[in-house]
């Protein structure tokens, strides 16, 4: 059994353990003093938005999904450190907590609001007691009320990037996109995005209100966006924001078949996920071995190689790794200095494609919400 503190220690001592095993992995690169000098570029574009090439996913800071909630002042310091290191994209959602993550992000970023891009999401049904019901709600009146509440929690007069968190099977996407278009006209929202949409729904939404970004899971562990999504995004000029770019921690090299995702005080999201059973972890270890090998070759860490691989796929991909530790923040940003030649990238891609992955990425009820097509207007 491990808790979040043990996980943090494991990750920081990975280099020493690997050296002892003969892997000769060097200490992690840290964030460049001059962000603009980074090999993968300091900024990228998501539609009309210019953001840092790597953003910060804030969900794990206090939502209790992966680790026990951290103290707000500690997480505020981490967010400030991210701003100081050049991060400008911060990702949250009303459903994270619910509500408390937006509160944290809004309070922390209020002093630097004009320097950053805040992304949040609507779409899950949340009852009057602040509990997620398991359902979805993207009715226009609900979207408008959620945006007003998010603006209050985020302590701002506008949301830079507003995503529909999951496609609602009861609401035509034209109604959703039209509502967001009206919110943009009212000055409450700057840009529109979708998370885990079906490809036809993506096109239909974009026809009503141009999309800046789509947020989907994408990593060396799960490469689903390569089955059509990347082509559509390139065609339409939409950016991709990968969530779980480190495979929910698997690609850091710290997780083994003996890892158990439970501890007092919180319920780790991974404990019931098919690809995090002991059998699936054991079966997927060849991918970790591959990433470790490339970490040795690149004098980097597995996490840095994994993020650099994502950045190398397209110039409009902006991963948002989450963390609750400053040293991991620095490590992740060090990926900007890891680059691949075309030959190296082809070699890594070919090797990764040759490794079969065991276990679905989500539970069946969660998978049912991914890639869903919205109903047509009657």
C-alpha positions as a LaTeX table, in Angstrom:
\begin{tabular}{lrrr}
\hline
Residue & $x$ (\AA) & $y$ (\AA) & $z$ (\AA) \\
\hline
Unk1 & 0.00 & 0.00 & 0.00 \\
Unk2 & 1.36 & 3.44 & $-0.89$ \\
Unk3 & 0.20 & 6.92 & $-0.09$ \\
Unk4 & 0.89 & 10.12 & $-2.01$ \\
Unk5 & 3.93 & 10.97 & 0.09 \\
Unk6 & 5.49 & 7.60 & $-0.61$ \\
Unk7 & 4.77 & 8.05 & $-4.30$ \\
Unk8 & 6.57 & 11.41 & $-4.23$ \\
Unk9 & 9.62 & 9.92 & $-2.55$ \\
Unk10 & 9.72 & 7.07 & $-5.07$ \\
Unk11 & 9.68 & 9.48 & $-7.97$ \\
Unk12 & 12.44 & 11.69 & $-6.61$ \\
Unk13 & 14.66 & 8.69 & $-5.88$ \\
Unk14 & 14.00 & 7.05 & $-9.24$ \\
Unk15 & 17.35 & 8.19 & $-10.63$ \\
Unk16 & 19.31 & 6.61 & $-7.78$ \\
Unk17 & 17.37 & 3.37 & $-7.98$ \\
Unk18 & 17.90 & 3.20 & $-11.72$ \\
Unk19 & 21.60 & 3.81 & $-11.34$ \\
Unk20 & 21.80 & 0.99 & $-8.84$ \\
Unk21 & 20.09 & $-1.24$ & $-11.38$ \\
Unk22 & 22.61 & $-0.26$ & $-14.03$ \\
Unk23 & 20.31 & 2.04 & $-16.00$ \\
Unk24 & 22.55 & 5.08 & $-15.60$ \\
Unk25 & 19.68 & 7.58 & $-15.81$ \\
Unk26 & 20.89 & 11.09 & $-15.09$ \\
Unk27 & 19.25 & 13.51 & $-12.66$ \\
Unk28 & 16.15 & 15.18 & $-14.08$ \\
Unk29 & 16.54 & 18.27 & $-16.16$ \\
Unk30 & 14.91 & 21.26 & $-14.50$ \\
Unk31 & 12.95 & 24.11 & $-16.04$ \\
Unk32 & 15.07 & 26.38 & $-18.19$ \\
Unk33 & 15.90 & 29.71 & $-16.61$ \\
Unk34 & 14.92 & 31.30 & $-19.90$ \\
Unk35 & 11.76 & 29.50 & $-20.96$ \\
Unk36 & 12.12 & 30.81 & $-24.50$ \\
Unk37 & 15.36 & 28.90 & $-24.94$ \\
Unk38 & 13.62 & 25.54 & $-24.63$ \\
Unk39 & 14.01 & 23.24 & $-27.60$ \\
Unk40 & 10.29 & 22.51 & $-27.93$ \\
Unk41 & 9.36 & 26.21 & $-27.90$ \\
Unk42 & 8.14 & 28.38 & $-25.05$ \\
Unk43 & 4.59 & 28.93 & $-26.32$ \\
Unk44 & 2.05 & 27.25 & $-28.56$ \\
Unk45 & $-1.31$ & 28.19 & $-29.97$ \\
Unk46 & $-4.68$ & 26.70 & $-29.13$ \\
Unk47 & $-6.89$ & 28.34 & $-31.73$ \\
Unk48 & $-6.51$ & 32.03 & $-30.98$ \\
Unk49 & $-4.99$ & 31.46 & $-27.53$ \\
Unk50 & $-1.23$ & 31.65 & $-27.02$ \\
Unk51 & $-0.18$ & 29.50 & $-24.05$ \\
Unk52 & 2.91 & 27.92 & $-22.55$ \\
Unk53 & 3.96 & 24.72 & $-24.31$ \\
Unk54 & 3.27 & 22.79 & $-21.11$ \\
Unk55 & 0.36 & 23.74 & $-18.88$ \\
Unk56 & $-0.54$ & 22.72 & $-15.36$ \\
Unk57 & $-3.44$ & 20.41 & $-14.55$ \\
Unk58 & $-4.72$ & 21.43 & $-11.12$ \\
Unk59 & $-7.24$ & 18.67 & $-10.37$ \\
Unk60 & $-5.02$ & 16.58 & $-8.09$ \\
Unk61 & $-4.23$ & 19.52 & $-5.81$ \\
Unk62 & $-7.40$ & 19.29 & $-3.72$ \\
Unk63 & $-10.04$ & 17.19 & $-5.47$ \\
Unk64 & $-9.06$ & 13.92 & $-3.75$ \\
Unk65 & $-9.01$ & 11.91 & $-6.99$ \\
Unk66 & $-5.43$ & 10.65 & $-6.83$ \\
Unk67 & $-4.10$ & 11.73 & $-3.46$ \\
Unk68 & $-5.30$ & 13.31 & $-0.25$ \\
Unk69 & $-6.12$ & 17.03 & $-0.76$ \\
Unk70 & $-3.15$ & 19.28 & $-0.10$ \\
Unk71 & $-3.28$ & 22.40 & 2.04 \\
Unk72 & $-4.54$ & 25.39 & 0.00 \\
Unk73 & $-1.57$ & 27.62 & 0.89 \\
Unk74 & 0.86 & 24.91 & $-0.21$ \\
Unk75 & $-0.91$ & 24.52 & $-3.55$ \\
Unk76 & $-1.16$ & 28.28 & $-4.02$ \\
Unk77 & 2.63 & 28.46 & $-3.67$ \\
Unk78 & 2.98 & 25.73 & $-6.26$ \\
Unk79 & 0.74 & 27.60 & $-8.69$ \\
Unk80 & 2.80 & 30.77 & $-8.12$ \\
Unk81 & 5.98 & 28.81 & $-8.78$ \\
Unk82 & 4.49 & 27.57 & $-12.03$ \\
Unk83 & 3.74 & 31.15 & $-13.09$ \\
Unk84 & 7.29 & 32.19 & $-12.17$ \\
Unk85 & 8.64 & 29.36 & $-14.35$ \\
Unk86 & 6.67 & 30.50 & $-17.38$ \\
Unk87 & 3.52 & 28.37 & $-17.20$ \\
Unk88 & 0.50 & 30.30 & $-18.45$ \\
Unk89 & $-2.19$ & 27.60 & $-18.95$ \\
Unk90 & $-3.99$ & 26.37 & $-15.82$ \\
Unk91 & $-6.69$ & 23.71 & $-16.06$ \\
Unk92 & $-9.56$ & 23.17 & $-13.63$ \\
Unk93 & $-13.30$ & 22.29 & $-13.68$ \\
Unk94 & $-16.41$ & 22.81 & $-11.60$ \\
Unk95 & $-16.59$ & 19.02 & $-11.16$ \\
Unk96 & $-13.17$ & 18.82 & $-9.46$ \\
Unk97 & $-14.11$ & 18.61 & $-5.83$ \\
Unk98 & $-16.72$ & 19.68 & $-6.89$ \\
Unk99 & $-16.10$ & 23.43 & $-6.84$ \\
Unk100 & $-13.09$ & 23.55 & $-4.49$ \\
Unk101 & $-10.52$ & 23.28 & $-7.26$ \\
Unk102 & $-11.88$ & 26.34 & $-9.05$ \\
Unk103 & $-11.80$ & 28.20 & $-5.73$ \\
Unk104 & $-8.15$ & 27.28 & $-5.21$ \\
Unk105 & $-7.08$ & 28.17 & $-8.75$ \\
Unk106 & $-9.04$ & 31.42 & $-8.78$ \\
Unk107 & $-7.62$ & 32.67 & $-5.49$ \\
Unk108 & $-4.06$ & 31.70 & $-6.38$ \\
Unk109 & $-4.14$ & 33.30 & $-9.83$ \\
Unk110 & $-6.04$ & 36.47 & $-8.93$ \\
Unk111 & $-2.85$ & 38.55 & $-8.44$ \\
Unk112 & $-1.54$ & 37.55 & $-11.90$ \\
Unk113 & $-4.84$ & 37.16 & $-13.73$ \\
Unk114 & $-3.77$ & 39.15 & $-16.79$ \\
Unk115 & $-0.69$ & 36.95 & $-17.29$ \\
Unk116 & $-2.41$ & 33.58 & $-17.42$ \\
Unk117 & $-5.00$ & 31.54 & $-19.30$ \\
Unk118 & $-7.60$ & 29.76 & $-17.17$ \\
Unk119 & $-9.45$ & 26.77 & $-18.59$ \\
Unk120 & $-12.46$ & 25.28 & $-16.85$ \\
Unk121 & $-15.33$ & 22.94 & $-17.73$ \\
Unk122 & $-19.07$ & 22.42 & $-17.41$ \\
Unk123 & $-21.24$ & 19.43 & $-18.15$ \\
Unk124 & $-21.52$ & 17.09 & $-15.18$ \\
Unk125 & $-24.71$ & 17.06 & $-13.12$ \\
Unk126 & $-24.07$ & 18.21 & $-9.55$ \\
Unk127 & $-26.85$ & 18.18 & $-6.95$ \\
Unk128 & $-27.79$ & 20.90 & $-4.47$ \\
Unk129 & $-25.50$ & 19.33 & $-1.86$ \\
Unk130 & $-22.46$ & 19.69 & $-4.14$ \\
Unk131 & $-22.24$ & 16.01 & $-5.07$ \\
Unk132 & $-21.83$ & 14.64 & $-8.59$ \\
Unk133 & $-24.83$ & 12.50 & $-9.48$ \\
Unk134 & $-23.06$ & 10.48 & $-12.16$ \\
Unk135 & $-25.11$ & 12.11 & $-14.89$ \\
Unk136 & $-24.53$ & 14.91 & $-17.38$ \\
Unk137 & $-26.18$ & 18.28 & $-17.90$ \\
Unk138 & $-25.40$ & 20.60 & $-20.80$ \\
Unk139 & $-28.78$ & 22.29 & $-21.09$ \\
Unk140 & $-28.31$ & 25.93 & $-22.12$ \\
Unk141 & $-29.77$ & 27.34 & $-18.91$ \\
Unk142 & $-27.50$ & 25.09 & $-16.87$ \\
Unk143 & $-24.41$ & 26.15 & $-18.86$ \\
Unk144 & $-25.21$ & 29.80 & $-18.19$ \\
Unk145 & $-25.66$ & 29.24 & $-14.44$ \\
Unk146 & $-22.47$ & 27.16 & $-14.22$ \\
Unk147 & $-20.45$ & 29.85 & $-15.97$ \\
Unk148 & $-21.71$ & 32.53 & $-13.59$ \\
Unk149 & $-20.81$ & 30.35 & $-10.59$ \\
Unk150 & $-17.39$ & 29.50 & $-12.07$ \\
Unk151 & $-16.65$ & 33.17 & $-12.63$ \\
Unk152 & $-17.34$ & 33.85 & $-8.95$ \\
Unk153 & $-15.15$ & 30.98 & $-7.77$ \\
Unk154 & $-12.37$ & 31.88 & $-10.20$ \\
Unk155 & $-12.52$ & 35.54 & $-9.11$ \\
Unk156 & $-12.49$ & 36.78 & $-12.67$ \\
Unk157 & $-14.77$ & 38.48 & $-15.18$ \\
Unk158 & $-14.05$ & 36.02 & $-17.98$ \\
Unk159 & $-13.08$ & 32.40 & $-18.61$ \\
Unk160 & $-10.34$ & 32.08 & $-21.21$ \\
Unk161 & $-11.18$ & 28.54 & $-22.35$ \\
Unk162 & $-14.49$ & 26.87 & $-21.54$ \\
Unk163 & $-14.84$ & 23.16 & $-22.27$ \\
Unk164 & $-17.86$ & 20.92 & $-22.34$ \\
Unk165 & $-16.53$ & 18.23 & $-20.00$ \\
Unk166 & $-18.37$ & 15.36 & $-21.71$ \\
Unk167 & $-20.87$ & 15.30 & $-24.56$ \\
Unk168 & $-24.44$ & 15.23 & $-23.24$ \\
Unk169 & $-26.51$ & 12.58 & $-25.08$ \\
Unk170 & $-29.69$ & 14.57 & $-24.40$ \\
Unk171 & $-28.62$ & 17.96 & $-25.80$ \\
Unk172 & $-27.75$ & 18.74 & $-29.44$ \\
Unk173 & $-24.22$ & 20.10 & $-29.68$ \\
Unk174 & $-25.56$ & 23.02 & $-31.72$ \\
Unk175 & $-27.46$ & 24.16 & $-28.62$ \\
Unk176 & $-24.33$ & 23.86 & $-26.51$ \\
Unk177 & $-22.08$ & 25.66 & $-28.99$ \\
Unk178 & $-24.70$ & 28.36 & $-29.54$ \\
Unk179 & $-24.94$ & 28.99 & $-25.80$ \\
Unk180 & $-21.16$ & 29.30 & $-25.50$ \\
Unk181 & $-21.15$ & 31.61 & $-28.55$ \\
Unk182 & $-23.60$ & 33.85 & $-26.71$ \\
Unk183 & $-21.40$ & 33.78 & $-23.61$ \\
Unk184 & $-18.44$ & 34.81 & $-25.77$ \\
Unk185 & $-20.47$ & 37.68 & $-27.19$ \\
Unk186 & $-21.32$ & 38.72 & $-23.63$ \\
Unk187 & $-17.63$ & 38.80 & $-22.69$ \\
Unk188 & $-17.89$ & 36.04 & $-20.10$ \\
Unk189 & $-15.93$ & 33.48 & $-22.15$ \\
Unk190 & $-13.05$ & 33.93 & $-24.62$ \\
Unk191 & $-12.77$ & 30.52 & $-26.32$ \\
Unk192 & $-14.63$ & 27.22 & $-26.57$ \\
Unk193 & $-13.43$ & 23.62 & $-26.25$ \\
Unk194 & $-14.70$ & 20.06 & $-26.00$ \\
Unk195 & $-13.41$ & 17.13 & $-23.96$ \\
Unk196 & $-13.51$ & 13.57 & $-25.31$ \\
Unk197 & $-16.04$ & 14.32 & $-28.09$ \\
Unk198 & $-17.07$ & 12.18 & $-31.03$ \\
Unk199 & $-15.56$ & 13.36 & $-34.31$ \\
Unk200 & $-18.87$ & 14.32 & $-35.92$ \\
Unk201 & $-19.88$ & 16.22 & $-32.79$ \\
Unk202 & $-16.56$ & 18.06 & $-32.94$ \\
Unk203 & $-17.24$ & 19.17 & $-36.51$ \\
Unk204 & $-20.81$ & 20.21 & $-35.74$ \\
Unk205 & $-19.75$ & 22.28 & $-32.73$ \\
Unk206 & $-16.94$ & 23.95 & $-34.68$ \\
Unk207 & $-19.41$ & 24.97 & $-37.40$ \\
Unk208 & $-21.46$ & 26.92 & $-34.82$ \\
Unk209 & $-18.62$ & 28.32 & $-32.68$ \\
Unk210 & $-14.99$ & 27.73 & $-33.69$ \\
Unk211 & $-13.16$ & 25.55 & $-31.17$ \\
Unk212 & $-9.80$ & 26.53 & $-29.72$ \\
Unk213 & $-8.98$ & 23.11 & $-28.25$ \\
Unk214 & $-10.07$ & 19.57 & $-27.61$ \\
Unk215 & $-9.02$ & 17.92 & $-24.37$ \\
Unk216 & $-8.50$ & 14.15 & $-24.61$ \\
Unk217 & $-6.38$ & 11.54 & $-22.96$ \\
Unk218 & $-3.21$ & 11.01 & $-25.01$ \\
Unk219 & 0.14 & 9.53 & $-24.07$ \\
Unk220 & 2.52 & 6.74 & $-24.95$ \\
Unk221 & 0.25 & 4.54 & $-22.84$ \\
Unk222 & $-2.93$ & 5.42 & $-24.75$ \\
Unk223 & $-2.69$ & 6.68 & $-28.33$ \\
Unk224 & $-6.37$ & 6.79 & $-29.25$ \\
Unk225 & $-6.25$ & 10.32 & $-30.76$ \\
Unk226 & $-4.08$ & 8.91 & $-33.56$ \\
Unk227 & $-7.16$ & 7.03 & $-34.81$ \\
Unk228 & $-8.72$ & 10.02 & $-36.56$ \\
Unk229 & $-8.78$ & 12.86 & $-34.03$ \\
Unk230 & $-5.37$ & 14.35 & $-34.86$ \\
Unk231 & $-6.26$ & 14.51 & $-38.56$ \\
Unk232 & $-9.52$ & 16.36 & $-37.87$ \\
Unk233 & $-7.87$ & 18.79 & $-35.46$ \\
Unk234 & $-5.15$ & 19.61 & $-38.00$ \\
Unk235 & $-7.74$ & 20.13 & $-40.72$ \\
Unk236 & $-9.82$ & 22.51 & $-38.59$ \\
Unk237 & $-6.95$ & 24.34 & $-36.86$ \\
Unk238 & $-7.88$ & 23.17 & $-33.36$ \\
Unk239 & $-5.33$ & 22.49 & $-30.63$ \\
Unk240 & $-5.08$ & 19.35 & $-28.49$ \\
Unk241 & $-4.66$ & 19.43 & $-24.71$ \\
Unk242 & $-3.77$ & 15.92 & $-23.53$ \\
Unk243 & $-4.91$ & 14.99 & $-20.05$ \\
Unk244 & $-2.97$ & 12.24 & $-18.26$ \\
Unk245 & 0.05 & 12.85 & $-20.52$ \\
Unk246 & 2.10 & 10.65 & $-18.16$ \\
Unk247 & $-0.40$ & 7.79 & $-18.25$ \\
Unk248 & $-1.75$ & 8.67 & $-14.79$ \\
Unk249 & 1.76 & 8.24 & $-13.40$ \\
Unk250 & 2.58 & 4.97 & $-15.13$ \\
Unk251 & 5.09 & 6.53 & $-17.53$ \\
Unk252 & 7.15 & 8.06 & $-14.71$ \\
Unk253 & 8.58 & 4.61 & $-14.00$ \\
Unk254 & 7.57 & 4.72 & $-10.35$ \\
Unk255 & 4.63 & 2.32 & $-10.57$ \\
Unk256 & 5.23 & $-1.42$ & $-10.44$ \\
Unk257 & 2.93 & $-4.47$ & $-10.40$ \\
Unk258 & 3.18 & $-4.36$ & $-6.58$ \\
Unk259 & 1.83 & $-0.81$ & $-6.36$ \\
Unk260 & $-1.55$ & $-0.58$ & $-4.66$ \\
Unk261 & $-3.64$ & 2.55 & $-5.02$ \\
Unk262 & $-5.32$ & 2.81 & $-1.67$ \\
Unk263 & $-4.59$ & 4.58 & 1.58 \\
Unk264 & $-6.52$ & 6.10 & 4.50 \\
Unk265 & $-8.18$ & 9.43 & 3.83 \\
Unk266 & $-8.85$ & 9.27 & 0.10 \\
Unk267 & $-9.83$ & 6.94 & $-2.70$ \\
Unk268 & $-7.31$ & 6.85 & $-5.52$ \\
Unk269 & $-8.98$ & 7.06 & $-8.92$ \\
Unk270 & $-6.67$ & 4.34 & $-10.27$ \\
Unk271 & $-7.60$ & 1.62 & $-7.79$ \\
Unk272 & $-10.57$ & 0.48 & $-9.93$ \\
Unk273 & $-9.16$ & 1.18 & $-13.39$ \\
Unk274 & $-8.61$ & $-1.88$ & $-15.64$ \\
Unk275 & $-5.11$ & $-0.91$ & $-16.72$ \\
Unk276 & $-3.95$ & $-0.49$ & $-13.10$ \\
Unk277 & $-4.68$ & $-4.00$ & $-11.89$ \\
Unk278 & $-1.57$ & $-5.94$ & $-10.87$ \\
Unk279 & $-1.89$ & $-8.15$ & $-13.96$ \\
Unk280 & $-2.23$ & $-5.21$ & $-16.35$ \\
Unk281 & 0.68 & $-3.37$ & $-14.74$ \\
Unk282 & 2.89 & $-6.42$ & $-15.11$ \\
Unk283 & 1.88 & $-6.88$ & $-18.73$ \\
Unk284 & 2.58 & $-3.22$ & $-19.57$ \\
Unk285 & 6.05 & $-3.04$ & $-18.01$ \\
Unk286 & 7.77 & $-3.36$ & $-21.43$ \\
Unk287 & 6.55 & 0.15 & $-22.23$ \\
Unk288 & 8.15 & 1.47 & $-19.05$ \\
Unk289 & 11.38 & $-0.30$ & $-19.99$ \\
Unk290 & 11.30 & 1.40 & $-23.40$ \\
Unk291 & 10.79 & 4.84 & $-21.88$ \\
Unk292 & 13.55 & 4.23 & $-19.36$ \\
Unk293 & 15.90 & 3.26 & $-22.17$ \\
Unk294 & 15.15 & 6.50 & $-23.98$ \\
Unk295 & 15.58 & 8.44 & $-20.73$ \\
Unk296 & 19.10 & 7.04 & $-20.51$ \\
Unk297 & 19.78 & 7.95 & $-24.13$ \\
Unk298 & 18.47 & 11.48 & $-23.66$ \\
Unk299 & 20.01 & 12.03 & $-20.21$ \\
Unk300 & 16.53 & 12.81 & $-18.92$ \\
Unk301 & 13.84 & 11.14 & $-16.83$ \\
Unk302 & 11.04 & 8.87 & $-18.09$ \\
Unk303 & 8.51 & 11.61 & $-17.39$ \\
Unk304 & 10.49 & 14.09 & $-19.45$ \\
Unk305 & 10.84 & 11.69 & $-22.36$ \\
Unk306 & 7.10 & 10.98 & $-22.28$ \\
Unk307 & 6.18 & 14.66 & $-22.33$ \\
Unk308 & 8.76 & 15.49 & $-24.99$ \\
Unk309 & 7.35 & 12.69 & $-27.15$ \\
Unk310 & 3.90 & 14.31 & $-26.95$ \\
Unk311 & 5.28 & 17.75 & $-27.80$ \\
Unk312 & 7.02 & 16.25 & $-30.83$ \\
Unk313 & 3.82 & 14.80 & $-32.28$ \\
Unk314 & 2.30 & 18.13 & $-33.38$ \\
Unk315 & 3.19 & 21.80 & $-32.77$ \\
Unk316 & $-0.33$ & 22.48 & $-31.47$ \\
Unk317 & $-0.30$ & 19.89 & $-28.68$ \\
Unk318 & $-0.12$ & 21.30 & $-25.12$ \\
Unk319 & 0.02 & 18.66 & $-22.36$ \\
Unk320 & $-1.20$ & 19.52 & $-18.87$ \\
Unk321 & 0.58 & 17.20 & $-16.41$ \\
Unk322 & $-0.70$ & 17.56 & $-12.87$ \\
Unk323 & 1.42 & 17.57 & $-9.74$ \\
Unk324 & 1.38 & 18.59 & $-6.10$ \\
Unk325 & 5.18 & 18.90 & $-5.76$ \\
Unk326 & 7.47 & 21.71 & $-6.91$ \\
Unk327 & 10.26 & 19.29 & $-7.85$ \\
Unk328 & 7.89 & 17.42 & $-10.17$ \\
Unk329 & 6.82 & 20.73 & $-11.70$ \\
Unk330 & 10.46 & 21.51 & $-12.49$ \\
Unk331 & 11.01 & 18.01 & $-13.79$ \\
Unk332 & 8.01 & 18.21 & $-16.10$ \\
Unk333 & 9.04 & 21.60 & $-17.49$ \\
Unk334 & 12.50 & 20.17 & $-18.13$ \\
Unk335 & 10.87 & 18.15 & $-20.92$ \\
Unk336 & 10.99 & 21.32 & $-23.02$ \\
Unk337 & 14.73 & 20.77 & $-23.41$ \\
Unk338 & 14.37 & 17.17 & $-24.60$ \\
Unk339 & 14.18 & 16.90 & $-28.37$ \\
Unk340 & 14.14 & 14.11 & $-30.95$ \\
Unk341 & 15.57 & 13.99 & $-34.43$ \\
Unk342 & 13.11 & 12.72 & $-37.07$ \\
Unk343 & 14.94 & 9.40 & $-37.10$ \\
Unk344 & 14.80 & 9.10 & $-33.30$ \\
Unk345 & 11.10 & 9.93 & $-33.25$ \\
Unk346 & 10.38 & 7.30 & $-35.90$ \\
Unk347 & 12.38 & 4.76 & $-33.92$ \\
Unk348 & 10.55 & 5.51 & $-30.68$ \\
Unk349 & 7.14 & 5.50 & $-32.37$ \\
Unk350 & 7.80 & 2.18 & $-34.05$ \\
Unk351 & 9.02 & 0.59 & $-30.83$ \\
Unk352 & 6.05 & 1.90 & $-28.82$ \\
Unk353 & 3.56 & 0.70 & $-31.42$ \\
Unk354 & 5.07 & $-2.76$ & $-31.18$ \\
Unk355 & 4.21 & $-3.07$ & $-27.49$ \\
Unk356 & 0.65 & $-4.29$ & $-26.83$ \\
Unk357 & $-1.13$ & $-2.53$ & $-23.99$ \\
Unk358 & $-3.27$ & $-4.52$ & $-21.55$ \\
Unk359 & $-6.37$ & $-3.08$ & $-19.86$ \\
Unk360 & $-8.92$ & $-0.49$ & $-20.90$ \\
Unk361 & $-8.05$ & 3.08 & $-19.98$ \\
Unk362 & $-11.32$ & 3.64 & $-18.10$ \\
Unk363 & $-14.13$ & 1.69 & $-16.51$ \\
Unk364 & $-17.03$ & 0.77 & $-18.85$ \\
Unk365 & $-19.35$ & 3.51 & $-17.58$ \\
Unk366 & $-16.60$ & 6.09 & $-18.10$ \\
Unk367 & $-15.72$ & 4.79 & $-21.55$ \\
Unk368 & $-19.37$ & 5.17 & $-22.51$ \\
Unk369 & $-18.97$ & 8.94 & $-22.06$ \\
Unk370 & $-15.88$ & 9.16 & $-24.29$ \\
Unk371 & $-16.09$ & 9.65 & $-28.04$ \\
Unk372 & $-19.85$ & 10.10 & $-27.78$ \\
Unk373 & $-21.88$ & 11.79 & $-30.50$ \\
Unk374 & $-24.46$ & 14.39 & $-29.50$ \\
Unk375 & $-28.05$ & 13.96 & $-30.73$ \\
Unk376 & $-29.19$ & 15.80 & $-33.83$ \\
Unk377 & $-31.60$ & 18.70 & $-33.55$ \\
Unk378 & $-35.18$ & 17.70 & $-34.24$ \\
\hline
\end{tabular}
